[in-house]
mmCIF file with all atom_site columns, C-alpha atoms in Angstrom:
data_model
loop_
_atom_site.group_PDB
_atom_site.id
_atom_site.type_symbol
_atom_site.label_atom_id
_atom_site.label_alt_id
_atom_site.label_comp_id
_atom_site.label_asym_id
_atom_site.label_entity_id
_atom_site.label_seq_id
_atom_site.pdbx_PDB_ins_code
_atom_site.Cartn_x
_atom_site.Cartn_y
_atom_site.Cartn_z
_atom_site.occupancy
_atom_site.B_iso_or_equiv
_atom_site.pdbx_formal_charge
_atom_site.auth_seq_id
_atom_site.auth_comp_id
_atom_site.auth_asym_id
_atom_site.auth_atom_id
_atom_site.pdbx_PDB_model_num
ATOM 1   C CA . UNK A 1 1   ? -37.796 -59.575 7.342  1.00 57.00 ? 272 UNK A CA 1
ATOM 2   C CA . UNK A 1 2   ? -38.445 -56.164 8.548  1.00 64.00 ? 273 UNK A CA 1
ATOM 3   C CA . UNK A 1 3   ? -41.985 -54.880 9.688  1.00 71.00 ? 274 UNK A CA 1
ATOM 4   C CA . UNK A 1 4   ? -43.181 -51.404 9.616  1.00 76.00 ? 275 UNK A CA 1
ATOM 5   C CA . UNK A 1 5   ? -45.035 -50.718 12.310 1.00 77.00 ? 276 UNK A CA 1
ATOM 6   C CA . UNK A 1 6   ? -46.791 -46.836 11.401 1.00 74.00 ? 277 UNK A CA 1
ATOM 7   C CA . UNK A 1 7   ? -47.771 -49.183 7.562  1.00 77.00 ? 278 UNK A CA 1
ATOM 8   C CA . UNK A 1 8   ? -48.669 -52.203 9.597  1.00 79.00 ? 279 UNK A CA 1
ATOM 9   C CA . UNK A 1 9   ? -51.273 -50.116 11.569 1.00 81.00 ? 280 UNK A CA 1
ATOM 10  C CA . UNK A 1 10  ? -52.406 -47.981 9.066  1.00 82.00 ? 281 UNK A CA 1
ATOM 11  C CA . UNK A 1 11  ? -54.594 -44.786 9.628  1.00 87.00 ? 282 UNK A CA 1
ATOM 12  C CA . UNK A 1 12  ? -56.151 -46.141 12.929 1.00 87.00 ? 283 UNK A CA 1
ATOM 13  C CA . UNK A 1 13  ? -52.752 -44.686 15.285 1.00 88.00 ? 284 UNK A CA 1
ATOM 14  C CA . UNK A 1 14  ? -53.141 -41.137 13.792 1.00 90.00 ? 285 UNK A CA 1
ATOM 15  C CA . UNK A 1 15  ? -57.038 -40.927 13.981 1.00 91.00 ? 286 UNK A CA 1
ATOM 16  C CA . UNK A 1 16  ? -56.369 -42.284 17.188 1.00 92.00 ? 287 UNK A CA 1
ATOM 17  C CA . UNK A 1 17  ? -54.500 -39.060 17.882 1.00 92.00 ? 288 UNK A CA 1
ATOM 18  C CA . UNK A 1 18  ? -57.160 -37.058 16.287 1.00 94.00 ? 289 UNK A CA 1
ATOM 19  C CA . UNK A 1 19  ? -60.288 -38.320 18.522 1.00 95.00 ? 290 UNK A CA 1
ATOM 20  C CA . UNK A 1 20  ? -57.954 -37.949 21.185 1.00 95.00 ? 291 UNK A CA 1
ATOM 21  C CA . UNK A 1 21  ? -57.620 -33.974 20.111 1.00 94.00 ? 292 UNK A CA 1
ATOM 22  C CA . UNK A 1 22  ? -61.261 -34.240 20.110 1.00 95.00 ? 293 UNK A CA 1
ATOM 23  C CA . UNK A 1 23  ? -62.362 -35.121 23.175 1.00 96.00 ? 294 UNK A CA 1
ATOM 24  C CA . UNK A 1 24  ? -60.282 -32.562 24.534 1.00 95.00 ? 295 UNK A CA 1
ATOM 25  C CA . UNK A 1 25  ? -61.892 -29.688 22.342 1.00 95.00 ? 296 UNK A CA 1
ATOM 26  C CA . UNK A 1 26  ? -65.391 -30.976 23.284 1.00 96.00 ? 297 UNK A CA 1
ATOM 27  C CA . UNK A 1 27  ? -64.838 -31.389 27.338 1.00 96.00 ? 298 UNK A CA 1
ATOM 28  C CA . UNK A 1 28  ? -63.463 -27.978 26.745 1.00 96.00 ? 299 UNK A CA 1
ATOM 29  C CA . UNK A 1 29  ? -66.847 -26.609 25.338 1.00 95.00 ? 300 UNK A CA 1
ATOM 30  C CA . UNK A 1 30  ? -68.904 -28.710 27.899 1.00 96.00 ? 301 UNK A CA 1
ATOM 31  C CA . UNK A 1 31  ? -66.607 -27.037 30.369 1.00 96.00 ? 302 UNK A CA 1
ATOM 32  C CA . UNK A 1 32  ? -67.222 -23.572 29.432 1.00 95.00 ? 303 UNK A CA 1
ATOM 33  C CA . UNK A 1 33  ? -71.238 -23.988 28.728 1.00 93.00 ? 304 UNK A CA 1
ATOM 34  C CA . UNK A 1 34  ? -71.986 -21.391 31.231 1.00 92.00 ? 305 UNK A CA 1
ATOM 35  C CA . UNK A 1 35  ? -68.840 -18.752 30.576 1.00 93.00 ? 306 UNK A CA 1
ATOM 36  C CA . UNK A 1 36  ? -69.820 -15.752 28.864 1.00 94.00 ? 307 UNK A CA 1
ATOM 37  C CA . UNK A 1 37  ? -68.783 -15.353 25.462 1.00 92.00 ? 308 UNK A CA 1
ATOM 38  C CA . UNK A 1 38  ? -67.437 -18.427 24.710 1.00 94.00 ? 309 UNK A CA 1
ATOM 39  C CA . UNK A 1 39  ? -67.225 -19.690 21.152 1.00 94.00 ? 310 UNK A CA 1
ATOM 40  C CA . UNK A 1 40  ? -67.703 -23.509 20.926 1.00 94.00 ? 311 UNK A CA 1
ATOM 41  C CA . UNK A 1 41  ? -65.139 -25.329 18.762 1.00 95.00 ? 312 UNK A CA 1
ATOM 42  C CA . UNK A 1 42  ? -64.896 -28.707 16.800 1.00 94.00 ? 313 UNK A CA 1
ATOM 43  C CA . UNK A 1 43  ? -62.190 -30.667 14.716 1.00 93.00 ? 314 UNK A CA 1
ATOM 44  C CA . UNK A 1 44  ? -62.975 -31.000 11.023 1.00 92.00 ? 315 UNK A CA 1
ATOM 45  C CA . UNK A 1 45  ? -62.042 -34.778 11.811 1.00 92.00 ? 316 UNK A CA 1
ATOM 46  C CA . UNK A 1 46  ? -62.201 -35.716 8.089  1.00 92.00 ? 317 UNK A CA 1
ATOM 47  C CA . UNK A 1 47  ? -59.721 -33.161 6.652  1.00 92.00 ? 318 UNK A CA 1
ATOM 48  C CA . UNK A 1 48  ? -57.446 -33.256 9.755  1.00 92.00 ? 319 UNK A CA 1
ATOM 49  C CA . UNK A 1 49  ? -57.301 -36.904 9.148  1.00 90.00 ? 320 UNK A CA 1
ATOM 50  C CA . UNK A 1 50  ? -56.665 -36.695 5.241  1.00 90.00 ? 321 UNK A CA 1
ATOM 51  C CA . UNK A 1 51  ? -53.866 -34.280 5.686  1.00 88.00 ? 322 UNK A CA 1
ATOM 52  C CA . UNK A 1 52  ? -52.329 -36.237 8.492  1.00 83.00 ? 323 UNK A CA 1
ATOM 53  C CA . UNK A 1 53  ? -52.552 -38.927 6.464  1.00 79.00 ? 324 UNK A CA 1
ATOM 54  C CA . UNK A 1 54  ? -51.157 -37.429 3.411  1.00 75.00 ? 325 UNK A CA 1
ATOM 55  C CA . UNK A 1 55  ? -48.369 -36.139 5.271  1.00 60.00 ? 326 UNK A CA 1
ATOM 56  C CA . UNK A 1 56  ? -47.357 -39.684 6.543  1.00 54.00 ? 327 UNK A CA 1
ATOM 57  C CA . UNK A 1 57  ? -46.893 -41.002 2.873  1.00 54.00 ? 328 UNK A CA 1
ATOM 58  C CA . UNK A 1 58  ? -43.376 -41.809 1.667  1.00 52.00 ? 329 UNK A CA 1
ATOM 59  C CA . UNK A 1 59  ? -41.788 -39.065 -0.281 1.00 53.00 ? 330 UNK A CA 1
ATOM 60  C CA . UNK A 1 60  ? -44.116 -36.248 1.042  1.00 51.00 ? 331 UNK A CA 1
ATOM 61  C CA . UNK A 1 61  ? -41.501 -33.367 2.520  1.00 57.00 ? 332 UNK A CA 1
ATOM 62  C CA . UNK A 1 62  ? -42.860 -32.894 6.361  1.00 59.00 ? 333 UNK A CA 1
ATOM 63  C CA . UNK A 1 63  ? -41.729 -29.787 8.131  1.00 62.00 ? 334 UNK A CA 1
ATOM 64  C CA . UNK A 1 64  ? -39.175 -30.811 10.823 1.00 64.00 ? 335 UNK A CA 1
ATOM 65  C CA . UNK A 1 65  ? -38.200 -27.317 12.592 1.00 67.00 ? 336 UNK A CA 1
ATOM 66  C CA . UNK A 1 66  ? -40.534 -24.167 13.437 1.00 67.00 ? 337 UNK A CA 1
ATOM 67  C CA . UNK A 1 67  ? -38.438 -22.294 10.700 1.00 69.00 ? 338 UNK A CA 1
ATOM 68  C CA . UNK A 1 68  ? -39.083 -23.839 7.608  1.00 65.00 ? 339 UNK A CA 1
ATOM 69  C CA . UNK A 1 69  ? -42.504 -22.504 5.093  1.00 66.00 ? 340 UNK A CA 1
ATOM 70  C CA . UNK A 1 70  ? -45.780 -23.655 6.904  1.00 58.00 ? 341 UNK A CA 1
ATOM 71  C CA . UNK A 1 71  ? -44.228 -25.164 9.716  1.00 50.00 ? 342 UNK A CA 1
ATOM 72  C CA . UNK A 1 72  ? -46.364 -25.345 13.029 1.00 47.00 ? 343 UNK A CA 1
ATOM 73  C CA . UNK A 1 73  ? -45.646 -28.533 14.939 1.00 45.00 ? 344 UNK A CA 1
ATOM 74  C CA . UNK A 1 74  ? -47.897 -30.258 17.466 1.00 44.00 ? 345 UNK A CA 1
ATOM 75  C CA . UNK A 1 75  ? -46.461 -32.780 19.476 1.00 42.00 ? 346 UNK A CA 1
ATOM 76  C CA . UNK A 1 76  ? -49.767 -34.205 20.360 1.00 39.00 ? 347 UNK A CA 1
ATOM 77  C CA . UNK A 1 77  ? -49.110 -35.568 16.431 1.00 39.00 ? 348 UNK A CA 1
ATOM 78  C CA . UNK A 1 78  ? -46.027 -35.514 15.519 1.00 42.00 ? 349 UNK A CA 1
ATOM 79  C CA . UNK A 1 79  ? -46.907 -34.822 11.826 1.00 43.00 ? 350 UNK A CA 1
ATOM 80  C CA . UNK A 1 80  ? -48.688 -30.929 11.531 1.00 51.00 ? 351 UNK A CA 1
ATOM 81  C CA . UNK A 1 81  ? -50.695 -28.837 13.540 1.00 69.00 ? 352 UNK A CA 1
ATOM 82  C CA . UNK A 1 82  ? -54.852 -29.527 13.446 1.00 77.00 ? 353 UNK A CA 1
ATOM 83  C CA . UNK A 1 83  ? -55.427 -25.874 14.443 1.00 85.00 ? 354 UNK A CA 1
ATOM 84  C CA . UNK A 1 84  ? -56.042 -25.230 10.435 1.00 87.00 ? 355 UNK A CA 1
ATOM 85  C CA . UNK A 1 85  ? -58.687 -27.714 11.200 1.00 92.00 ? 356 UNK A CA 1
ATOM 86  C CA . UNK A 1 86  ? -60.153 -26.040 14.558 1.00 93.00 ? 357 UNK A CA 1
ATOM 87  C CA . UNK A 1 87  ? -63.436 -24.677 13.692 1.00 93.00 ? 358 UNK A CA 1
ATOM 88  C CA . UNK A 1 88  ? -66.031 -22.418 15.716 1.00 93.00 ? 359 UNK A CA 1
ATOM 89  C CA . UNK A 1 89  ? -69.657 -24.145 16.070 1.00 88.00 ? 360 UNK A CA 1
ATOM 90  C CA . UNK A 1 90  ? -72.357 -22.142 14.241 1.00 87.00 ? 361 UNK A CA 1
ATOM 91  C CA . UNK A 1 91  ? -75.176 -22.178 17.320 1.00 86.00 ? 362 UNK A CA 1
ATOM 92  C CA . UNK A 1 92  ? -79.311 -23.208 17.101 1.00 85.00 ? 363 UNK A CA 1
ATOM 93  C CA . UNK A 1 93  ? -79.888 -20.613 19.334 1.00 83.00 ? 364 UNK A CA 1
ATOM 94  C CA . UNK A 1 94  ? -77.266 -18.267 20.668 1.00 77.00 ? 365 UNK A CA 1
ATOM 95  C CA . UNK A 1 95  ? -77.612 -16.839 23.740 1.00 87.00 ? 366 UNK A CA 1
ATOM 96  C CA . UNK A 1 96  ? -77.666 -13.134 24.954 1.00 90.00 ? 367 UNK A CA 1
ATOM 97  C CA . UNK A 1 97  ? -74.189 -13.319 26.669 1.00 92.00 ? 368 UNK A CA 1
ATOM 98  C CA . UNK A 1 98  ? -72.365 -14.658 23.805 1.00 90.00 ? 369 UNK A CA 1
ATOM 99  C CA . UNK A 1 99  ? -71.752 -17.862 24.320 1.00 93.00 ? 370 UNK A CA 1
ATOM 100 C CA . UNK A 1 100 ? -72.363 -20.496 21.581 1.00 93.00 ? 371 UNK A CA 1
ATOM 101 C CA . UNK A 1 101 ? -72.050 -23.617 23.358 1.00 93.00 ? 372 UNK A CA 1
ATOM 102 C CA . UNK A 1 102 ? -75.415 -25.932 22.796 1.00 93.00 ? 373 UNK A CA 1
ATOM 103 C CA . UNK A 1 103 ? -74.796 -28.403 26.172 1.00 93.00 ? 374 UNK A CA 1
ATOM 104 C CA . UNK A 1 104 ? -76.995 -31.353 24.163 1.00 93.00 ? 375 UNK A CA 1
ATOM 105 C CA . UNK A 1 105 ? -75.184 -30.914 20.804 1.00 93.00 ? 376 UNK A CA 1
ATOM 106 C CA . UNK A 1 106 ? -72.001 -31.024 22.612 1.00 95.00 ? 377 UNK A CA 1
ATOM 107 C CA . UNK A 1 107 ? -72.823 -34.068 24.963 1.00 96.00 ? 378 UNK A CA 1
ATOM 108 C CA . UNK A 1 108 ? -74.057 -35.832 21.665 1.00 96.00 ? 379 UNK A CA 1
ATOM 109 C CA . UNK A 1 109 ? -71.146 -35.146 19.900 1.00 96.00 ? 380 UNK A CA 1
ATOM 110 C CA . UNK A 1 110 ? -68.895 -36.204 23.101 1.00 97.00 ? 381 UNK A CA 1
ATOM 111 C CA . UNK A 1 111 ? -70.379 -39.379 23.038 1.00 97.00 ? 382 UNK A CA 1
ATOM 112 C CA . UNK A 1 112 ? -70.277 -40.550 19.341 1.00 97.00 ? 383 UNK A CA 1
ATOM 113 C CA . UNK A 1 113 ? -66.387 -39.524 19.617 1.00 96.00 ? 384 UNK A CA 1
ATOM 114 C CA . UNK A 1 114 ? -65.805 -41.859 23.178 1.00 97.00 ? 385 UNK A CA 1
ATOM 115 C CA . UNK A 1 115 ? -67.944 -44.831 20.574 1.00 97.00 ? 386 UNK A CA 1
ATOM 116 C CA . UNK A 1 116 ? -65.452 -43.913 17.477 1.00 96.00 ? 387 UNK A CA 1
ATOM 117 C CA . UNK A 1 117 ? -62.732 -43.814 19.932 1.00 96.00 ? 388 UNK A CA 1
ATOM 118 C CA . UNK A 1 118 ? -63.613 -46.766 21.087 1.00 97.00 ? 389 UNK A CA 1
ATOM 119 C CA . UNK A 1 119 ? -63.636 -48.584 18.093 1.00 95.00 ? 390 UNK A CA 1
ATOM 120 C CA . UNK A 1 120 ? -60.323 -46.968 16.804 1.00 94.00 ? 391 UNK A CA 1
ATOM 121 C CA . UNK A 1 121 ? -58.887 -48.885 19.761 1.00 95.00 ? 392 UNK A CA 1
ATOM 122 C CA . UNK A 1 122 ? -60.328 -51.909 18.825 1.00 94.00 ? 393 UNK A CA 1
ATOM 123 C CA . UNK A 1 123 ? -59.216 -52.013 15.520 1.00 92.00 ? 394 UNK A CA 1
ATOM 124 C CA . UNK A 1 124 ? -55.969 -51.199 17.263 1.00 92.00 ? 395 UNK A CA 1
ATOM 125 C CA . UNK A 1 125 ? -56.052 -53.869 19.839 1.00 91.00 ? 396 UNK A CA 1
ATOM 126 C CA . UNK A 1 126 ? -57.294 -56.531 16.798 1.00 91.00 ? 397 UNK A CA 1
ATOM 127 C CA . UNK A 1 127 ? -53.999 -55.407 14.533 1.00 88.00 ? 398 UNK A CA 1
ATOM 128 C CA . UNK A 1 128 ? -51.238 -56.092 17.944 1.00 89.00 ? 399 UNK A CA 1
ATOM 129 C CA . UNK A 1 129 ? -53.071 -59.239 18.985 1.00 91.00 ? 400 UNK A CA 1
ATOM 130 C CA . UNK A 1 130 ? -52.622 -60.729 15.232 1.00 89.00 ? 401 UNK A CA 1
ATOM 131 C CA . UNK A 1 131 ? -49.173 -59.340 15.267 1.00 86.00 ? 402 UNK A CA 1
ATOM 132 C CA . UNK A 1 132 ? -48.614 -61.336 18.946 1.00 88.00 ? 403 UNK A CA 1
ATOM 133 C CA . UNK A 1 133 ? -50.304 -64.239 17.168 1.00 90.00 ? 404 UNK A CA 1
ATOM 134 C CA . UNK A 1 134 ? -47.771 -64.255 14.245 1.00 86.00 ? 405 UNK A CA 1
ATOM 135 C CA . UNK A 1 135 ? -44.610 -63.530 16.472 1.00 86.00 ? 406 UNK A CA 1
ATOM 136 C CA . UNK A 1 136 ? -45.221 -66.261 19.123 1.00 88.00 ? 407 UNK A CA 1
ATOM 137 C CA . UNK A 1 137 ? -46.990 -68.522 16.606 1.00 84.00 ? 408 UNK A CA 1
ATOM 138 C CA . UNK A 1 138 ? -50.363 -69.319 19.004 1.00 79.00 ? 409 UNK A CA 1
#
């Protein structure tokens, strides 16, 4: 009897991904805190994951080269590209240079994503240690 892995570990590999892109976008803004004119930016985690999601379903048509209709690949997913999902942070308090990273909102944010992250790979490391369990039979 055959397995299938991507159904066997359901949304938790691709919002794995997804925190991953993340983390990335907020060390970026925490990064450039003091450049001028810097616009902050965030994932709109929710919809990115629905239309990853969506896109991973049997029978939905996937874009496989950069010429077909709506076709923008990441490799960082495999599936679509999140930058339809990149969005610029509306500041508190902007500041006279331009620059619209808040260094507490950011750090905040950082760290519920490491805790979601986190438990993504728990889930993860729960779903392969039942899957060892059932192979070796311990």
């Amino acid at each position: 009897m055959a397995i299938n892995i991507d159904s066997y570990l359901g949304v938790h590999a691709q919002a794995l991904k997804l925190r991953e892109q993340r983390t990335e976008l907020l060390a970026r803004n925490l990064a450039n805190a003091d450049t001028p004119g810097y616009k902050a930016r965030d994932l709109d985690f929710r919809a990115a994951l629905a239309a990853s999601t969506e896109s991973a379903r049997p029978g939905t048509l996937v874009a496989t080269r950069a010429g077909h209709i709506g076709a923008a690949t990441d490799s960082a997913l495999g599936v679509g590209s999140t930058e339809a999902f990149l969005k610029y942070r509306t500041p508190l308090a902007p500041s006279l240079d331009g620059n619209t990273v808040d260094p507490q909102l950011e750090q905040a944010a950082f760290a519920d994503n490491a805790v979601r992250y986190q438990a993504t790979l728990n889930f993860l490391s729960s779903k392969f240690r039942s899957l060892m369990t059932a192979i070796t039979g311990q």
